[in-house]
């Protein structure tokens, strides 16, 4: 690695605020992903729509009122 990259890495590692913000951002992304997985598993999001490539169920034919 070039000398400048080493200095940059040392400064980033010693900066507590940057490290804390990075950890918070990663934790937020992980929490958002896990929340989406749980909500999809429970059925709150991603309802009964057919998957891509699957045919939708045919609708019932209308009955005449004769």
PDB file of N, CA and C in Angstrom:
ATOM      1  N   UNK A   1       0.843  -1.186   0.000  1.00  0.00           N
ATOM      2  CA  UNK A   1       0.000   0.000   0.000  1.00  0.00           C
ATOM      3  C   UNK A   1       0.880   1.238   0.000  1.00  0.00           C
ATOM      4  N   UNK A   2       0.460   2.259  -0.723  1.00  0.00           N
ATOM      5  CA  UNK A   2       1.226   3.508  -0.693  1.00  0.00           C
ATOM      6  C   UNK A   2       1.223   4.121   0.709  1.00  0.00           C
ATOM      7  N   UNK A   3       2.240   4.910   0.969  1.00  0.00           N
ATOM      8  CA  UNK A   3       2.398   5.507   2.299  1.00  0.00           C
ATOM      9  C   UNK A   3       1.191   6.366   2.688  1.00  0.00           C
ATOM     10  N   UNK A   4       0.608   7.063   1.735  1.00  0.00           N
ATOM     11  CA  UNK A   4      -0.543   7.922   2.029  1.00  0.00           C
ATOM     12  C   UNK A   4      -1.754   7.130   2.510  1.00  0.00           C
ATOM     13  N   UNK A   5      -1.945   5.939   1.946  1.00  0.00           N
ATOM     14  CA  UNK A   5      -3.091   5.101   2.354  1.00  0.00           C
ATOM     15  C   UNK A   5      -2.916   4.620   3.791  1.00  0.00           C
ATOM     16  N   UNK A   6      -1.680   4.341   4.189  1.00  0.00           N
ATOM     17  CA  UNK A   6      -1.422   3.886   5.556  1.00  0.00           C
ATOM     18  C   UNK A   6      -1.746   5.000   6.541  1.00  0.00           C
ATOM     19  N   UNK A   7      -1.319   6.230   6.221  1.00  0.00           N
ATOM     20  CA  UNK A   7      -1.623   7.361   7.093  1.00  0.00           C
ATOM     21  C   UNK A   7      -3.125   7.590   7.180  1.00  0.00           C
ATOM     22  N   UNK A   8      -3.806   7.469   6.059  1.00  0.00           N
ATOM     23  CA  UNK A   8      -5.252   7.657   6.037  1.00  0.00           C
ATOM     24  C   UNK A   8      -5.951   6.586   6.879  1.00  0.00           C
ATOM     25  N   UNK A   9      -5.483   5.345   6.774  1.00  0.00           N
ATOM     26  CA  UNK A   9      -6.070   4.255   7.552  1.00  0.00           C
ATOM     27  C   UNK A   9      -5.817   4.462   9.045  1.00  0.00           C
ATOM     28  N   UNK A  10      -4.628   4.921   9.410  1.00  0.00           N
ATOM     29  CA  UNK A  10      -4.336   5.177  10.820  1.00  0.00           C
ATOM     30  C   UNK A  10      -5.222   6.286  11.376  1.00  0.00           C
ATOM     31  N   UNK A  11      -5.402   7.336  10.592  1.00  0.00           N
ATOM     32  CA  UNK A  11      -6.238   8.441  11.052  1.00  0.00           C
ATOM     33  C   UNK A  11      -7.694   8.010  11.204  1.00  0.00           C
ATOM     34  N   UNK A  12      -8.181   7.211  10.264  1.00  0.00           N
ATOM     35  CA  UNK A  12      -9.562   6.744  10.344  1.00  0.00           C
ATOM     36  C   UNK A  12      -9.754   5.809  11.532  1.00  0.00           C
ATOM     37  N   UNK A  13      -8.751   4.990  11.821  1.00  0.00           N
ATOM     38  CA  UNK A  13      -8.860   4.042  12.934  1.00  0.00           C
ATOM     39  C   UNK A  13      -8.823   4.746  14.278  1.00  0.00           C
ATOM     40  N   UNK A  14      -8.088   5.853  14.347  1.00  0.00           N
ATOM     41  CA  UNK A  14      -7.973   6.552  15.620  1.00  0.00           C
ATOM     42  C   UNK A  14      -9.086   7.567  15.820  1.00  0.00           C
ATOM     43  N   UNK A  15      -9.869   7.827  14.823  1.00  0.00           N
ATOM     44  CA  UNK A  15     -10.954   8.794  14.962  1.00  0.00           C
ATOM     45  C   UNK A  15     -12.171   8.082  15.538  1.00  0.00           C
ATOM     46  N   UNK A  16     -12.458   8.344  16.802  1.00  0.00           N
ATOM     47  CA  UNK A  16     -13.553   7.665  17.475  1.00  0.00           C
ATOM     48  C   UNK A  16     -14.913   7.988  16.893  1.00  0.00           C
ATOM     49  N   UNK A  17     -15.114   9.238  16.493  1.00  0.00           N
ATOM     50  CA  UNK A  17     -16.412   9.644  15.974  1.00  0.00           C
ATOM     51  C   UNK A  17     -16.707   8.955  14.649  1.00  0.00           C
ATOM     52  N   UNK A  18     -15.721   8.900  13.762  1.00  0.00           N
ATOM     53  CA  UNK A  18     -15.937   8.230  12.479  1.00  0.00           C
ATOM     54  C   UNK A  18     -16.217   6.753  12.673  1.00  0.00           C
ATOM     55  N   UNK A  19     -15.499   6.129  13.591  1.00  0.00           N
ATOM     56  CA  UNK A  19     -15.703   4.710  13.850  1.00  0.00           C
ATOM     57  C   UNK A  19     -17.097   4.461  14.414  1.00  0.00           C
ATOM     58  N   UNK A  20     -17.523   5.305  15.341  1.00  0.00           N
ATOM     59  CA  UNK A  20     -18.849   5.145  15.935  1.00  0.00           C
ATOM     60  C   UNK A  20     -19.942   5.344  14.882  1.00  0.00           C
ATOM     61  N   UNK A  21     -19.766   6.306  13.998  1.00  0.00           N
ATOM     62  CA  UNK A  21     -20.761   6.539  12.948  1.00  0.00           C
ATOM     63  C   UNK A  21     -20.808   5.370  11.975  1.00  0.00           C
ATOM     64  N   UNK A  22     -19.654   4.789  11.666  1.00  0.00           N
ATOM     65  CA  UNK A  22     -19.608   3.637  10.772  1.00  0.00           C
ATOM     66  C   UNK A  22     -20.303   2.435  11.409  1.00  0.00           C
ATOM     67  N   UNK A  23     -20.037   2.201  12.684  1.00  0.00           N
ATOM     68  CA  UNK A  23     -20.685   1.092  13.393  1.00  0.00           C
ATOM     69  C   UNK A  23     -22.193   1.311  13.438  1.00  0.00           C
ATOM     70  N   UNK A  24     -22.625   2.536  13.716  1.00  0.00           N
ATOM     71  CA  UNK A  24     -24.052   2.828  13.771  1.00  0.00           C
ATOM     72  C   UNK A  24     -24.710   2.613  12.404  1.00  0.00           C
ATOM     73  N   UNK A  25     -24.038   3.003  11.331  1.00  0.00           N
ATOM     74  CA  UNK A  25     -24.593   2.822   9.990  1.00  0.00           C
ATOM     75  C   UNK A  25     -24.719   1.345   9.643  1.00  0.00           C
ATOM     76  N   UNK A  26     -23.711   0.569   9.970  1.00  0.00           N
ATOM     77  CA  UNK A  26     -23.757  -0.869   9.673  1.00  0.00           C
ATOM     78  C   UNK A  26     -24.848  -1.540  10.500  1.00  0.00           C
ATOM     79  N   UNK A  27     -24.956  -1.193  11.766  1.00  0.00           N
ATOM     80  CA  UNK A  27     -26.004  -1.775  12.615  1.00  0.00           C
ATOM     81  C   UNK A  27     -27.392  -1.402  12.113  1.00  0.00           C
ATOM     82  N   UNK A  28     -27.555  -0.176  11.634  1.00  0.00           N
ATOM     83  CA  UNK A  28     -28.840   0.250  11.094  1.00  0.00           C
ATOM     84  C   UNK A  28     -29.210  -0.554   9.855  1.00  0.00           C
ATOM     85  N   UNK A  29     -28.250  -0.773   8.974  1.00  0.00           N
ATOM     86  CA  UNK A  29     -28.524  -1.579   7.784  1.00  0.00           C
ATOM     87  C   UNK A  29     -28.876  -3.016   8.143  1.00  0.00           C
ATOM     88  N   UNK A  30     -28.168  -3.597   9.093  1.00  0.00           N
ATOM     89  CA  UNK A  30     -28.464  -4.968   9.511  1.00  0.00           C
ATOM     90  C   UNK A  30     -29.855  -5.038  10.139  1.00  0.00           C
ATOM     91  N   UNK A  31     -30.190  -4.079  10.982  1.00  0.00           N
ATOM     92  CA  UNK A  31     -31.503  -4.066  11.620  1.00  0.00           C
ATOM     93  C   UNK A  31     -32.615  -3.893  10.591  1.00  0.00           C
ATOM     94  N   UNK A  32     -32.409  -3.032   9.601  1.00  0.00           N
ATOM     95  CA  UNK A  32     -33.420  -2.842   8.553  1.00  0.00           C
ATOM     96  C   UNK A  32     -33.614  -4.121   7.749  1.00  0.00           C
ATOM     97  N   UNK A  33     -32.539  -4.819   7.433  1.00  0.00           N
ATOM     98  CA  UNK A  33     -32.635  -6.075   6.687  1.00  0.00           C
ATOM     99  C   UNK A  33     -33.378  -7.134   7.500  1.00  0.00           C
ATOM    100  N   UNK A  34     -33.011  -7.276   8.768  1.00  0.00           N
ATOM    101  CA  UNK A  34     -33.670  -8.274   9.600  1.00  0.00           C
ATOM    102  C   UNK A  34     -35.144  -7.939   9.815  1.00  0.00           C
ATOM    103  N   UNK A  35     -35.461  -6.655   9.941  1.00  0.00           N
ATOM    104  CA  UNK A  35     -36.864  -6.254  10.077  1.00  0.00           C
ATOM    105  C   UNK A  35     -37.652  -6.619   8.831  1.00  0.00           C
ATOM    106  N   UNK A  36     -37.079  -6.383   7.667  1.00  0.00           N
ATOM    107  CA  UNK A  36     -37.760  -6.734   6.419  1.00  0.00           C
ATOM    108  C   UNK A  36     -37.971  -8.234   6.314  1.00  0.00           C
ATOM    109  N   UNK A  37     -36.978  -9.011   6.736  1.00  0.00           N
ATOM    110  CA  UNK A  37     -37.111 -10.469   6.689  1.00  0.00           C
ATOM    111  C   UNK A  37     -38.239 -10.931   7.608  1.00  0.00           C
ATOM    112  N   UNK A  38     -38.289 -10.388   8.814  1.00  0.00           N
ATOM    113  CA  UNK A  38     -39.326 -10.781   9.772  1.00  0.00           C
ATOM    114  C   UNK A  38     -40.698 -10.356   9.277  1.00  0.00           C
ATOM    115  N   UNK A  39     -40.827  -9.133   8.770  1.00  0.00           N
ATOM    116  CA  UNK A  39     -42.127  -8.659   8.291  1.00  0.00           C
ATOM    117  C   UNK A  39     -42.598  -9.464   7.089  1.00  0.00           C
ATOM    118  N   UNK A  40     -41.688  -9.864   6.235  1.00  0.00           N
ATOM    119  CA  UNK A  40     -42.070 -10.693   5.088  1.00  0.00           C
ATOM    120  C   UNK A  40     -42.479 -12.086   5.561  1.00  0.00           C
ATOM    121  N   UNK A  41     -41.774 -12.627   6.547  1.00  0.00           N
ATOM    122  CA  UNK A  41     -42.104 -13.954   7.060  1.00  0.00           C
ATOM    123  C   UNK A  41     -43.476 -13.955   7.736  1.00  0.00           C
ATOM    124  N   UNK A  42     -43.769 -12.903   8.474  1.00  0.00           N
ATOM    125  CA  UNK A  42     -45.054 -12.800   9.159  1.00  0.00           C
ATOM    126  C   UNK A  42     -46.171 -12.546   8.155  1.00  0.00           C
ATOM    127  N   UNK A  43     -45.867 -11.903   7.049  1.00  0.00           N
ATOM    128  CA  UNK A  43     -46.866 -11.652   6.018  1.00  0.00           C
ATOM    129  C   UNK A  43     -47.368 -10.228   5.987  1.00  0.00           C
ATOM    130  N   UNK A  44     -46.739  -9.342   6.735  1.00  0.00           N
ATOM    131  CA  UNK A  44     -47.174  -7.947   6.736  1.00  0.00           C
ATOM    132  C   UNK A  44     -46.795  -7.276   5.427  1.00  0.00           C
ATOM    133  N   UNK A  45     -45.621  -7.610   4.902  1.00  0.00           N
ATOM    134  CA  UNK A  45     -45.233  -7.104   3.588  1.00  0.00           C
ATOM    135  C   UNK A  45     -45.078  -8.283   2.654  1.00  0.00           C
ATOM    136  N   UNK A  46     -45.201  -8.043   1.361  1.00  0.00           N
ATOM    137  CA  UNK A  46     -45.063  -9.110   0.381  1.00  0.00           C
ATOM    138  C   UNK A  46     -46.218 -10.085   0.461  1.00  0.00           C
ATOM    139  N   UNK A  47     -47.412  -9.610   0.142  1.00  0.00           N
ATOM    140  CA  UNK A  47     -48.621 -10.410   0.270  1.00  0.00           C
ATOM    141  C   UNK A  47     -48.686 -11.580  -0.684  1.00  0.00           C
ATOM    142  N   UNK A  48     -49.844 -11.846  -1.226  1.00  0.00           N
ATOM    143  CA  UNK A  48     -50.087 -13.019  -2.046  1.00  0.00           C
ATOM    144  C   UNK A  48     -49.911 -12.754  -3.531  1.00  0.00           C
ATOM    145  N   UNK A  49     -49.163 -11.743  -3.888  1.00  0.00           N
ATOM    146  CA  UNK A  49     -48.939 -11.486  -5.304  1.00  0.00           C
ATOM    147  C   UNK A  49     -48.136 -12.639  -5.893  1.00  0.00           C
ATOM    148  N   UNK A  50     -48.446 -13.040  -7.126  1.00  0.00           N
ATOM    149  CA  UNK A  50     -47.672 -14.126  -7.735  1.00  0.00           C
ATOM    150  C   UNK A  50     -46.240 -13.673  -8.000  1.00  0.00           C
ATOM    151  N   UNK A  51     -45.332 -14.607  -7.918  1.00  0.00           N
ATOM    152  CA  UNK A  51     -43.924 -14.309  -8.189  1.00  0.00           C
ATOM    153  C   UNK A  51     -43.743 -14.030  -9.681  1.00  0.00           C
ATOM    154  N   UNK A  52     -42.620 -13.424 -10.015  1.00  0.00           N
ATOM    155  CA  UNK A  52     -42.334 -13.140 -11.415  1.00  0.00           C
ATOM    156  C   UNK A  52     -42.254 -14.457 -12.187  1.00  0.00           C
ATOM    157  N   UNK A  53     -42.941 -14.544 -13.294  1.00  0.00           N
ATOM    158  CA  UNK A  53     -42.930 -15.743 -14.101  1.00  0.00           C
ATOM    159  C   UNK A  53     -44.081 -16.691 -13.815  1.00  0.00           C
ATOM    160  N   UNK A  54     -44.734 -16.515 -12.679  1.00  0.00           N
ATOM    161  CA  UNK A  54     -45.881 -17.361 -12.358  1.00  0.00           C
ATOM    162  C   UNK A  54     -47.150 -16.741 -12.935  1.00  0.00           C
ATOM    163  N   UNK A  55     -48.057 -17.591 -13.363  1.00  0.00           N
ATOM    164  CA  UNK A  55     -49.333 -17.100 -13.895  1.00  0.00           C
ATOM    165  C   UNK A  55     -50.271 -16.815 -12.726  1.00  0.00           C
ATOM    166  N   UNK A  56     -51.006 -15.744 -12.846  1.00  0.00           N
ATOM    167  CA  UNK A  56     -51.985 -15.411 -11.819  1.00  0.00           C
ATOM    168  C   UNK A  56     -53.171 -16.375 -11.925  1.00  0.00           C
ATOM    169  N   UNK A  57     -53.848 -16.604 -10.821  1.00  0.00           N
ATOM    170  CA  UNK A  57     -55.004 -17.498 -10.818  1.00  0.00           C
ATOM    171  C   UNK A  57     -56.120 -16.866 -11.651  1.00  0.00           C
ATOM    172  N   UNK A  58     -56.794 -17.666 -12.469  1.00  0.00           N
ATOM    173  CA  UNK A  58     -57.868 -17.093 -13.285  1.00  0.00           C
ATOM    174  C   UNK A  58     -59.034 -16.633 -12.420  1.00  0.00           C
ATOM    175  N   UNK A  59     -59.654 -15.547 -12.844  1.00  0.00           N
ATOM    176  CA  UNK A  59     -60.790 -15.003 -12.103  1.00  0.00           C
ATOM    177  C   UNK A  59     -62.019 -15.865 -12.341  1.00  0.00           C
ATOM    178  N   UNK A  60     -62.910 -15.863 -11.369  1.00  0.00           N
ATOM    179  CA  UNK A  60     -64.176 -16.600 -11.512  1.00  0.00           C
ATOM    180  C   UNK A  60     -65.016 -15.928 -12.593  1.00  0.00           C
ATOM    181  N   UNK A  61     -65.648 -16.712 -13.476  1.00  0.00           N
ATOM    182  CA  UNK A  61     -66.514 -16.092 -14.477  1.00  0.00           C
ATOM    183  C   UNK A  61     -67.763 -15.508 -13.815  1.00  0.00           C
ATOM    184  N   UNK A  62     -68.193 -14.393 -14.357  1.00  0.00           N
ATOM    185  CA  UNK A  62     -69.386 -13.740 -13.797  1.00  0.00           C
ATOM    186  C   UNK A  62     -70.614 -14.586 -14.086  1.00  0.00           C
ATOM    187  N   UNK A  63     -71.504 -14.724 -13.093  1.00  0.00           N
ATOM    188  CA  UNK A  63     -72.735 -15.492 -13.274  1.00  0.00           C
ATOM    189  C   UNK A  63     -73.840 -14.543 -13.707  1.00  0.00           C
ATOM    190  N   UNK A  64     -74.603 -14.992 -14.655  1.00  0.00           N
ATOM    191  CA  UNK A  64     -75.677 -14.127 -15.157  1.00  0.00           C
ATOM    192  C   UNK A  64     -76.842 -14.125 -14.175  1.00  0.00           C
ATOM    193  N   UNK A  65     -77.525 -13.017 -14.123  1.00  0.00           N
ATOM    194  CA  UNK A  65     -78.658 -12.854 -13.219  1.00  0.00           C
ATOM    195  C   UNK A  65     -79.975 -13.043 -13.967  1.00  0.00           C
ATOM    196  N   UNK A  66     -80.081 -14.095 -14.770  1.00  0.00           N
ATOM    197  CA  UNK A  66     -81.291 -14.294 -15.576  1.00  0.00           C
ATOM    198  C   UNK A  66     -82.340 -15.045 -14.816  1.00  0.00           C
TER     199      UNK A  66
END
